[in-house]
Amino acid sequence: MPTASTAYRGRLAPSPTGAQHVGNARTYLIAWLRARSQGGRIVLRIEDIDSPRVKAGADRQACDDLRWLGLDWDEGPVVQTQRLADYEEALRRLQEQERVYPCTCTRADVERAASAPHDDRPGASLYPGTCAGRRVADADALPAPYCWRFRLSQDEFEFRDGFLGAVSVDLRAAGGDFVVWKSAGTPAYQLAVVVDDAAQGVSEVVRGDDLVPSTPRQLLLYDALGLVPPRFVHVPLVVGPDGRRLAKRHGDTRLWSLRQAGVTPEALLGLLAWSCGWIDKRREVCAAELLPLFQLESIPAVPFVLTPDLLREIGYLP
Ligand code: GLU
């Protein structure tokens, strides 16, 4: 009989930095089916600490989108901005162990110093280690705003992923010493997500494979904080016909817009289920009907290409 510590606990963790789109829906569907097919519980967490980017009302809309899809949860919403004391406590623990150091580099400093060969990926800035010689106590003498960075002691990191198998990440190429606390005085995603997944007893994280480079950082934080990490399952994203991650450039694929246009959740779920290999032909299905059909292994290892034709087929004509 499973005990409390082995029971499956998953989570859905929307960021209210914008509207949820078809790509988010596919990942949520996989995460929901993965948990529910094992009789697991689901925590809903609103990841709203990225304050300048958070959009008013997007949290409520994300909940409405999930309900529209027929994806439910047992606990939450847990709201990150209401949990700042826990993140502060984790930062203190890292400081006590000298695992972090105060960094006064601006984003522009980091970008200027980023070495070209590693930096051809958009958004990737390699931190050159300018402030790595500092100790925690040096922060007292720093006048300017500063962030806290985690000091890496290794380059390569390997972990086992429930979908991808063995994964190896070059931590330096992925950005080097990473920020755990922003100069604005708020926790960075990497720290908050670890503190939360541990506090909420999450046994497995199912999320998009764009977050693979974050996983070693999070595993290092679990280790430094003496917390038990969850298992990780990273699934391929939805892309547009140009092969790039689904975004505004591909037109309006917001769930809210599909709903307004009269698309039924069953039509969208059928398309997503077909894209994951759970049904042979595209047809209308509801989330619960997919429970016996769900298999992680049948999801193609490549991104799902969403075309205007597929959207038209489910009745979406923006
Ligand atoms: N809130 C993140 C997002 O919506 C997910 C973070 C995670 O799953 O760890 O992209």
mmCIF file with all atom_site columns, C-alpha atoms and ligand atoms in Angstrom, residues 11 13-15 28 47 189 193 205 207 211, ligand 1:
data_model
loop_
_atom_site.group_PDB
_atom_site.id
_atom_site.type_symbol
_atom_site.label_atom_id
_atom_site.label_alt_id
_atom_site.label_comp_id
_atom_site.label_asym_id
_atom_site.label_entity_id
_atom_site.label_seq_id
_atom_site.pdbx_PDB_ins_code
_atom_site.Cartn_x
_atom_site.Cartn_y
_atom_site.Cartn_z
_atom_site.occupancy
_atom_site.B_iso_or_equiv
_atom_site.pdbx_formal_charge
_atom_site.auth_seq_id
_atom_site.auth_comp_id
_atom_site.auth_asym_id
_atom_site.auth_atom_id
_atom_site.pdbx_PDB_model_num
ATOM   1  C CA . ARG A 1 11  ? 1.320  20.314 -9.708  1.00 0.00 ? 11  ARG A CA 1
ATOM   2  C CA . ALA A 1 13  ? 2.089  25.986 -12.094 1.00 0.00 ? 13  ALA A CA 1
ATOM   3  C CA . PRO A 1 14  ? 0.875  28.714 -14.447 1.00 0.00 ? 14  PRO A CA 1
ATOM   4  C CA . SER A 1 15  ? 2.737  32.026 -14.595 1.00 0.00 ? 15  SER A CA 1
ATOM   5  C CA . TYR A 1 28  ? -1.075 20.857 -18.390 1.00 0.00 ? 28  TYR A CA 1
ATOM   6  C CA . GLU A 1 47  ? 3.854  31.620 -10.046 1.00 0.00 ? 47  GLU A CA 1
ATOM   7  C CA . TYR A 1 189 ? 12.123 31.543 -10.141 1.00 0.00 ? 189 TYR A CA 1
ATOM   8  C CA . VAL A 1 193 ? 10.086 26.798 -7.410  1.00 0.00 ? 193 VAL A CA 1
ATOM   9  C CA . VAL A 1 205 ? 7.319  17.726 -11.847 1.00 0.00 ? 205 VAL A CA 1
ATOM   10 C CA . ARG A 1 207 ? 6.731  20.501 -17.479 1.00 0.00 ? 207 ARG A CA 1
ATOM   11 C CA . LEU A 1 211 ? 13.027 24.166 -18.594 1.00 0.00 ? 211 LEU A CA 1
HETATM 12 N N1 . GLU B 2 .   ? 5.478  28.775 -14.157 1.00 0.00 ? 1   GLU B N1 1
HETATM 13 C C1 . GLU B 2 .   ? 6.286  28.182 -15.185 1.00 0.00 ? 1   GLU B C1 1
HETATM 14 C C2 . GLU B 2 .   ? 5.636  28.386 -16.532 1.00 0.00 ? 1   GLU B C2 1
HETATM 15 O O1 . GLU B 2 .   ? 4.458  28.649 -16.616 1.00 0.00 ? 1   GLU B O1 1
HETATM 16 C C3 . GLU B 2 .   ? 6.493  26.707 -14.954 1.00 0.00 ? 1   GLU B C3 1
HETATM 17 C C4 . GLU B 2 .   ? 7.615  26.458 -14.042 1.00 0.00 ? 1   GLU B C4 1
HETATM 18 C C5 . GLU B 2 .   ? 7.830  25.014 -13.715 1.00 0.00 ? 1   GLU B C5 1
HETATM 19 O O2 . GLU B 2 .   ? 7.043  24.159 -14.164 1.00 0.00 ? 1   GLU B O2 1
HETATM 20 O O3 . GLU B 2 .   ? 8.766  24.731 -12.993 1.00 0.00 ? 1   GLU B O3 1
HETATM 21 O O4 . GLU B 2 .   ? 6.323  28.296 -17.526 1.00 0.00 ? 1   GLU B O4 1
#
